Coordinates of C-alpha atoms in Angstrom, one line a residue:
Chain A
X1 CA 140.5 111.6 167.4
X2 CA 140.3 108.0 166.2
X3 CA 139.7 107.4 162.5
X4 CA 136.5 106.0 161.3
X5 CA 136.6 102.2 161.4
X6 CA 135.9 102.0 157.7
X7 CA 138.9 104.3 157.1
X8 CA 141.0 101.9 159.1
X9 CA 139.8 99.1 156.9
X10 CA 140.6 101.1 153.7
X11 CA 144.0 101.7 155.2
X12 CA 144.5 97.9 155.6
X13 CA 143.4 97.3 152.0
X14 CA 145.7 100.0 150.8
X15 CA 148.8 98.3 152.2
X16 CA 149.6 96.6 148.9
X17 CA 149.1 99.7 146.9
X18 CA 152.1 101.4 145.4
X19 CA 150.8 104.8 146.5
X20 CA 148.5 105.5 149.5
X21 CA 145.7 108.0 149.1
X22 CA 146.3 111.2 151.1
X23 CA 143.4 110.6 153.5
X24 CA 144.9 107.3 154.5
X25 CA 148.2 108.9 155.3
X26 CA 146.4 110.7 158.1
X27 CA 145.3 107.3 159.4
X28 CA 148.8 106.0 159.2
X29 CA 150.0 109.0 161.3
X30 CA 147.3 108.3 163.9
X31 CA 148.4 104.7 164.2
X32 CA 151.9 105.8 165.2
X33 CA 150.5 107.4 168.3
X34 CA 147.4 105.2 169.1
X35 CA 148.1 101.7 170.4
X36 CA 144.4 100.6 170.3
X37 CA 143.9 101.6 166.7
X38 CA 147.3 100.1 165.8
X39 CA 146.2 96.8 167.4
X40 CA 142.9 96.9 165.5
X41 CA 144.6 97.6 162.2
X42 CA 147.1 94.8 162.9
X43 CA 144.3 92.4 163.6
X44 CA 142.6 93.2 160.3
X45 CA 145.9 93.0 158.5
X46 CA 146.6 89.6 160.0
X47 CA 143.2 88.2 159.0
X48 CA 143.7 89.5 155.5
X49 CA 147.2 87.9 155.3
X50 CA 146.2 84.6 156.7
X51 CA 143.1 84.5 154.4
X52 CA 145.4 84.9 151.4
X53 CA 147.5 81.9 152.5
X54 CA 144.7 79.5 153.5
X55 CA 145.4 75.9 152.4
X56 CA 143.2 74.0 150.0
X57 CA 141.0 71.3 151.4
X58 CA 140.9 67.7 150.3
X59 CA 137.5 66.4 149.2
X60 CA 136.3 63.3 151.0
X61 CA 137.5 60.0 149.4
X62 CA 134.0 59.0 148.7
X63 CA 133.3 62.0 146.4
X64 CA 135.0 60.6 143.3
X65 CA 133.3 57.2 143.8
X66 CA 129.9 58.8 144.1
X67 CA 130.6 61.0 141.0
X68 CA 132.0 58.1 139.0
X69 CA 128.8 56.1 139.6
X70 CA 126.7 59.0 138.5
X71 CA 128.6 59.7 135.3
X72 CA 128.8 56.0 134.4
X73 CA 125.0 55.8 134.6
X74 CA 124.7 59.0 132.6
X75 CA 127.1 57.9 130.0
X76 CA 125.4 54.5 129.8
X77 CA 122.0 56.2 129.4
X78 CA 123.4 58.4 126.6
X79 CA 124.9 55.4 124.8
X80 CA 121.7 53.5 125.1
X81 CA 119.7 56.5 123.8
X82 CA 122.0 56.7 120.8
X83 CA 121.2 53.1 120.1
X84 CA 124.8 52.0 120.1
X85 CA 124.6 48.6 121.7
X86 CA 128.3 47.9 121.2
X87 CA 129.5 51.1 123.0
X88 CA 130.7 50.7 126.5
X89 CA 133.1 52.4 128.8
X90 CA 136.7 51.4 128.5
X91 CA 136.9 49.9 132.0
X92 CA 137.8 46.5 133.3
X93 CA 134.8 44.1 133.1
X94 CA 134.0 43.1 136.6
X95 CA 134.5 46.6 138.0
X96 CA 132.3 48.1 135.3
X97 CA 129.5 45.7 136.1
X98 CA 129.5 46.8 139.7
X99 CA 129.6 50.5 138.8
X100 CA 126.6 50.1 136.5
X101 CA 124.7 48.4 139.4
X102 CA 125.6 51.2 141.8
X103 CA 125.1 54.1 139.6
X104 CA 121.3 54.5 140.0
X105 CA 121.7 54.9 143.7
X106 CA 124.5 57.4 143.3
X107 CA 122.6 59.6 140.8
X108 CA 119.6 59.6 143.2
X109 CA 121.8 60.7 146.0
X110 CA 123.3 63.6 144.1
X111 CA 119.9 64.6 142.8
X112 CA 118.3 64.3 146.2
X113 CA 121.1 66.3 147.9
X114 CA 120.7 69.1 145.4
X115 CA 117.0 69.1 145.5
X116 CA 116.8 69.1 149.3
X117 CA 119.5 71.7 149.7
X118 CA 117.7 74.1 147.4
X119 CA 114.5 73.3 149.3
X120 CA 116.3 74.4 152.4
X121 CA 116.0 71.4 154.6
X122 CA 119.5 70.1 154.8
X123 CA 122.6 71.3 156.7
X124 CA 121.0 74.5 157.8
X125 CA 120.7 75.8 161.3
X126 CA 117.5 74.8 162.9
X127 CA 116.1 78.3 162.7
X128 CA 116.0 78.1 158.9
X129 CA 113.4 75.4 158.9
X130 CA 111.3 76.9 161.8
X131 CA 108.1 78.5 160.5
X132 CA 108.1 82.2 161.4
X133 CA 105.7 82.9 164.3
X134 CA 104.4 86.5 164.1
X135 CA 101.5 88.1 165.9
X136 CA 98.2 88.0 164.0
X137 CA 99.6 85.6 161.4
X138 CA 98.5 82.2 162.8
X139 CA 97.0 81.1 159.6
X140 CA 100.3 81.8 157.8
X141 CA 102.2 80.1 160.5
X142 CA 100.1 77.0 160.3
X143 CA 100.4 76.9 156.5
X144 CA 104.2 77.3 156.8
X145 CA 104.3 74.5 159.3
X146 CA 102.4 72.3 157.0
X147 CA 104.7 73.1 154.1
X148 CA 107.8 72.3 156.2
X149 CA 106.3 69.0 157.2
X150 CA 105.5 68.2 153.6
X151 CA 109.0 69.0 152.6
X152 CA 110.3 66.9 155.4
X153 CA 108.2 64.0 154.4
X154 CA 109.5 64.4 150.8
X155 CA 113.1 64.6 152.0
X156 CA 112.6 61.5 154.1
X157 CA 111.3 59.6 151.1
X158 CA 114.3 60.7 149.0
X159 CA 116.8 59.7 151.7
X160 CA 115.1 56.4 152.4
X161 CA 115.1 55.5 148.7
X162 CA 118.7 56.3 148.3
X163 CA 119.7 54.5 151.5
X164 CA 117.7 51.5 150.5
X165 CA 119.6 51.3 147.2
X166 CA 123.0 51.7 148.8
X167 CA 122.2 49.3 151.6
X168 CA 121.2 46.5 149.1
X169 CA 124.5 47.0 147.3
X170 CA 126.6 47.2 150.5
X171 CA 125.0 44.1 151.9
X172 CA 125.4 42.0 148.7
X173 CA 129.0 43.0 148.4
X174 CA 129.8 42.8 152.1
X175 CA 132.0 39.7 151.6
X176 CA 134.6 41.9 149.9
X177 CA 135.3 43.6 153.3
X178 CA 137.5 42.2 155.9
X179 CA 135.6 41.2 159.1
X180 CA 136.9 44.0 161.2
X181 CA 136.0 46.7 158.8
X182 CA 132.6 45.1 158.2
X183 CA 132.1 45.1 162.0
X184 CA 133.1 48.8 162.3
X185 CA 130.6 49.7 159.5
X186 CA 127.8 47.8 161.3
X187 CA 128.6 49.4 164.6
X188 CA 128.5 52.9 163.0
X189 CA 125.3 52.1 161.1
X190 CA 123.7 50.9 164.4
X191 CA 124.6 54.2 166.1
X192 CA 123.1 56.2 163.2
X193 CA 120.0 54.0 163.1
X194 CA 119.5 54.7 166.8
X195 CA 119.8 58.4 166.1
X196 CA 117.2 58.1 163.3
X197 CA 114.9 56.3 165.7
X198 CA 115.2 58.8 168.4
X199 CA 114.6 61.7 166.0
X200 CA 111.5 60.0 164.6
X201 CA 110.2 59.5 168.2
X202 CA 110.9 63.2 169.0
X203 CA 109.1 64.2 165.8
X204 CA 106.1 62.0 166.6
X205 CA 105.8 63.8 169.9
X206 CA 106.4 67.2 168.4
X207 CA 105.9 67.3 164.6
X208 CA 106.8 71.0 164.3
X209 CA 110.0 70.7 166.3
X210 CA 112.8 72.2 164.2
X211 CA 115.7 70.6 166.1
X212 CA 114.0 67.2 165.7
X213 CA 113.5 67.8 161.9
X214 CA 117.1 68.9 161.5
X215 CA 118.4 66.0 163.6
X216 CA 116.4 63.5 161.5
X217 CA 117.8 64.9 158.2
X218 CA 121.3 65.0 159.5
X219 CA 121.1 61.4 160.6
X220 CA 119.8 60.4 157.2
X221 CA 122.7 62.3 155.6
X222 CA 125.2 60.6 157.9
X223 CA 123.8 57.2 157.0
X224 CA 124.1 58.0 153.3
X225 CA 127.7 59.2 153.7
X226 CA 128.6 56.0 155.6
X227 CA 127.0 53.8 153.0
X228 CA 128.7 55.7 150.2
X229 CA 132.0 55.2 152.0
X230 CA 131.3 51.5 152.3
X231 CA 130.5 51.2 148.6
X232 CA 133.6 53.3 147.7
X233 CA 135.7 51.0 149.9
X234 CA 134.4 47.9 148.2
X235 CA 135.3 49.4 144.9
X236 CA 138.8 50.5 145.9
X237 CA 139.4 46.9 147.1
X238 CA 138.2 45.6 143.8
X239 CA 140.5 47.9 142.0
X240 CA 143.4 46.7 144.2
X241 CA 144.0 50.3 145.4
X242 CA 145.3 49.7 148.9
X243 CA 146.1 53.3 149.6
X244 CA 142.6 54.5 148.6
X245 CA 141.0 51.8 150.6
X246 CA 143.2 52.7 153.7
X247 CA 142.1 56.3 153.4
X248 CA 138.4 55.4 153.4
X249 CA 138.9 52.9 156.3
X250 CA 140.5 55.5 158.4
X251 CA 137.5 57.7 157.8
X252 CA 135.1 54.9 158.7
X253 CA 136.8 54.4 162.0
X254 CA 136.5 58.1 162.8
X255 CA 132.7 57.9 162.7
X256 CA 130.1 56.6 165.0
Chain B
X1 CA 122.2 95.4 148.0
X2 CA 119.9 97.3 145.8
X3 CA 121.7 96.9 142.4
X4 CA 120.0 94.5 140.1
X5 CA 121.6 91.0 140.2
X6 CA 122.9 90.5 136.7
X7 CA 125.1 87.7 135.6
X8 CA 128.4 89.4 134.8
X9 CA 131.3 87.7 133.0
X10 CA 133.3 86.0 135.5
X11 CA 136.8 87.4 135.8
X12 CA 139.6 85.2 137.1
X13 CA 141.4 86.2 140.3
X14 CA 145.0 87.2 140.2
X15 CA 145.9 84.5 142.7
X16 CA 147.9 81.6 141.2
X17 CA 145.6 78.9 140.0
X18 CA 146.7 75.4 139.2
X19 CA 146.1 71.8 139.6
X20 CA 146.1 70.5 143.1
X21 CA 148.4 67.7 142.3
X22 CA 151.4 67.1 140.0
X23 CA 151.4 68.4 136.4
X24 CA 149.2 66.3 134.2
X25 CA 150.9 64.0 131.8
X26 CA 148.0 64.4 129.3
X27 CA 147.0 67.8 127.9
X28 CA 143.7 69.4 128.6
X29 CA 142.5 68.8 125.1
X30 CA 143.4 65.1 125.3
X31 CA 141.7 64.6 128.6
X32 CA 138.6 66.3 127.4
X33 CA 138.5 64.3 124.2
X34 CA 139.0 61.0 126.0
X35 CA 136.3 62.0 128.6
X36 CA 133.9 62.8 125.8
X37 CA 134.4 59.3 124.5
X38 CA 133.4 57.9 127.8
X39 CA 136.9 57.3 129.2
X40 CA 136.2 57.5 132.9
X41 CA 139.9 57.3 133.8
X42 CA 140.5 60.5 131.8
X43 CA 137.7 62.3 133.7
X44 CA 139.1 61.0 136.9
X45 CA 142.4 62.6 136.1
X46 CA 140.6 65.9 135.5
X47 CA 138.8 65.4 138.8
X48 CA 142.0 64.6 140.7
X49 CA 143.7 67.7 139.3
X50 CA 141.0 70.2 140.1
X51 CA 138.7 68.9 142.7
X52 CA 140.7 70.2 145.7
X53 CA 140.5 73.8 144.5
X54 CA 136.8 73.5 143.6
X55 CA 135.9 71.7 146.8
X56 CA 137.7 74.4 148.8
X57 CA 135.9 77.2 147.0
X58 CA 132.5 75.4 147.5
X59 CA 133.0 74.8 151.2
X60 CA 134.0 78.4 151.9
X61 CA 131.3 79.9 149.7
X62 CA 128.6 77.6 151.1
X63 CA 129.9 77.9 154.7
X64 CA 129.9 74.1 155.4
X65 CA 131.8 71.1 154.2
X66 CA 128.6 69.1 153.8
X67 CA 127.2 71.6 151.3
X68 CA 130.7 72.0 149.8
X69 CA 130.7 68.3 149.0
X70 CA 127.3 68.4 147.4
X71 CA 128.3 71.4 145.3
X72 CA 131.5 69.6 144.3
X73 CA 129.5 66.7 143.0
X74 CA 127.1 68.9 141.1
X75 CA 129.9 71.0 139.6
X76 CA 131.7 67.9 138.2
X77 CA 128.5 66.3 137.0
X78 CA 127.7 69.5 135.2
X79 CA 131.2 69.7 133.9
X80 CA 130.9 66.2 132.5
X81 CA 127.6 67.2 130.8
X82 CA 129.1 70.4 129.4
X83 CA 132.5 69.1 128.4
X84 CA 131.7 69.4 124.7
X85 CA 131.4 73.2 125.2
X86 CA 135.1 73.4 126.4
X87 CA 136.9 75.0 123.4
X88 CA 140.3 75.4 125.0
X89 CA 140.3 79.2 124.9
X90 CA 141.3 79.1 128.5
X91 CA 142.8 76.2 130.5
X92 CA 140.6 73.5 131.7
X93 CA 141.3 74.6 135.3
X94 CA 140.0 78.1 134.5
X95 CA 136.9 76.7 132.7
X96 CA 136.1 74.5 135.7
X97 CA 136.7 77.3 138.1
X98 CA 134.3 79.5 136.3
X99 CA 131.7 76.7 136.2
X100 CA 132.2 76.1 139.9
X101 CA 132.0 79.8 140.8
X102 CA 128.8 80.2 138.8
X103 CA 127.3 77.2 140.5
X104 CA 128.3 78.4 144.0
X105 CA 126.9 81.9 143.2
X106 CA 123.6 80.4 142.1
X107 CA 123.5 78.4 145.3
X108 CA 124.3 81.4 147.4
X109 CA 121.6 83.6 145.6
X110 CA 119.0 80.8 145.9
X111 CA 119.7 80.5 149.6
X112 CA 119.7 84.2 150.2
X113 CA 116.4 84.6 148.4
X114 CA 114.9 81.8 150.3
X115 CA 116.1 82.9 153.7
X116 CA 115.9 86.6 153.1
X117 CA 118.9 86.7 155.4
X118 CA 120.7 89.7 154.1
X119 CA 123.6 91.2 156.0
X120 CA 121.8 94.5 156.9
X121 CA 121.4 93.1 160.4
X122 CA 125.2 93.4 160.8
X123 CA 125.1 97.1 160.6
X124 CA 125.4 97.4 164.4
X125 CA 128.6 95.4 164.4
X126 CA 130.9 97.8 162.6
X127 CA 132.8 98.6 165.8
X128 CA 136.2 97.6 167.1
X129 CA 135.0 97.4 170.7
X130 CA 134.1 93.8 171.5
X131 CA 137.0 91.7 170.3
X132 CA 139.6 90.6 172.8
X133 CA 143.2 91.2 171.8
X134 CA 145.0 88.1 170.7
X135 CA 148.4 87.2 172.0
X136 CA 149.1 84.4 169.5
X137 CA 149.1 84.4 165.7
X138 CA 146.0 83.3 163.8
X139 CA 146.2 79.7 162.7
X140 CA 145.0 79.0 159.2
X141 CA 142.8 76.2 160.4
X142 CA 141.1 78.5 163.0
X143 CA 140.4 81.1 160.3
X144 CA 139.1 78.6 157.9
X145 CA 136.6 77.4 160.6
X146 CA 135.7 80.9 161.6
X147 CA 134.8 81.7 158.0
X148 CA 132.1 79.1 158.2
X149 CA 130.5 81.0 161.1
X150 CA 130.2 84.2 159.1
X151 CA 126.7 85.3 158.1
X152 CA 125.6 84.7 154.5
X153 CA 126.4 87.8 152.5
X154 CA 129.5 89.0 154.1
X155 CA 131.0 85.5 154.0
X156 CA 130.8 85.3 150.2
X157 CA 132.3 88.8 149.8
X158 CA 135.1 88.0 152.1
X159 CA 135.9 84.7 150.4
X160 CA 135.9 86.2 147.0
X161 CA 138.0 89.2 148.0
X162 CA 140.3 88.2 150.7
X163 CA 140.7 84.5 149.9
X164 CA 140.1 84.2 146.2
X165 CA 141.8 87.4 145.3
X166 CA 139.0 89.3 143.3
X167 CA 139.0 93.0 143.7
X168 CA 135.9 94.9 145.0
X169 CA 134.7 95.8 141.6
X170 CA 134.8 92.1 140.5
X171 CA 133.2 91.0 143.8
X172 CA 130.4 93.5 143.2
X173 CA 129.9 92.2 139.7
X174 CA 129.8 88.6 140.8
X175 CA 127.5 89.1 143.8
X176 CA 125.3 91.7 142.1
X177 CA 126.1 94.4 144.6
X178 CA 127.8 97.8 144.4
X179 CA 131.5 98.1 144.8
X180 CA 131.1 100.0 148.0
X181 CA 128.8 97.4 149.4
X182 CA 131.5 94.8 148.7
X183 CA 133.9 96.9 150.7
X184 CA 131.6 97.2 153.6
X185 CA 130.7 93.5 153.6
X186 CA 134.4 92.5 153.6
X187 CA 135.0 94.9 156.4
X188 CA 132.1 93.5 158.4
X189 CA 133.4 90.0 157.8
X190 CA 136.8 90.9 159.1
X191 CA 135.4 92.5 162.2
X192 CA 133.2 89.4 162.8
X193 CA 136.2 87.1 162.3
X194 CA 138.3 89.2 164.7
X195 CA 135.5 88.8 167.3
X196 CA 135.2 85.0 166.6
X197 CA 138.9 84.5 166.8
X198 CA 139.1 86.6 169.9
X199 CA 136.8 84.1 171.6
X200 CA 139.6 81.5 171.6

């Protein structure tokens, strides 16, 4: 008789233990004679072993730039609140000026991302934003649909505001980019803008369409990420960090 | 999943922790002190040393790199705001890890509460039947991607237990579930992963 699957799992977990409980010794004996159970146990054991050895992931290059802008703004606000006019961040002058200019958009992006994720509208499967349709609950369904639409509208406004801020910065500093990179960025932006346009058209036709809602938000998010990469690139070039700039450029080329 | 969800003190897993890059030239205390004085370069050093581990944890707990990136931002922004509470009792890496884990758990709870998507629906899947037998070893990258496809609930238990190295008692305390529930969630996750990886 095959062991209970949970017992097999316990057996796999007990492999590191110095002493195996008696009931698991029975499982071990069974594995000696049952190829199917042995294969199942080996599969679980392999998953466990590989999971233990998974490699760390590298955060996207833009992450630090985005964070730096937000904390620069926050520190600036704190200093201002303290009334210390002389206080400033120990950074090089021209770079600092740009950071202060960019910070508001970055803070808005982080705040928006957090707010929207908790509201449940970003990066979730389409089923998550679809109002539940149950028999005899049409009123509830309509209310839920309205709530989702209101949240979507709010999300759209957040994204548009953040995008607008970053676009202004990226356009005014575009001269810092080499023509080929600037062209790649424009091409990628055009592709994303087209996707935004198509999602909007789909939503106009079917305002409750969960895939269209999701597609619109994902397009906004892609545009934000691209603009953040662009601003991060401009800053890396200003810093004279060729390696950092190259890393971001290779990311830009992979999009669109 | 009936135990009350209480915030338990966060233990630290036995797995080796450490900076993701070379050993820092400056001590934790020095980096913190400089960061508190508004030295962004010092805070960048902190970020470079620890962001990889925190991003990895966030991606796996949230189940998507996009959400992982957002969580990374929020964790470091929160760390910047709370730096003055770092007393040096533990290493800065430990302090940041706890902050990140708390933040990820809050996110997971908030999402679960919102979606009411508990893993009870997985009860029918505790069988070894469906998975095809693999003939090649599991690649780390394949497993990492498969983890993202796990349902909420069993994914977090799996990540905390099998990846991060917490034991079931600790996982139970962190997720606000019984130790036995942690065991069964990890088991369900392994079965699901076996099925997903068998599709390849």
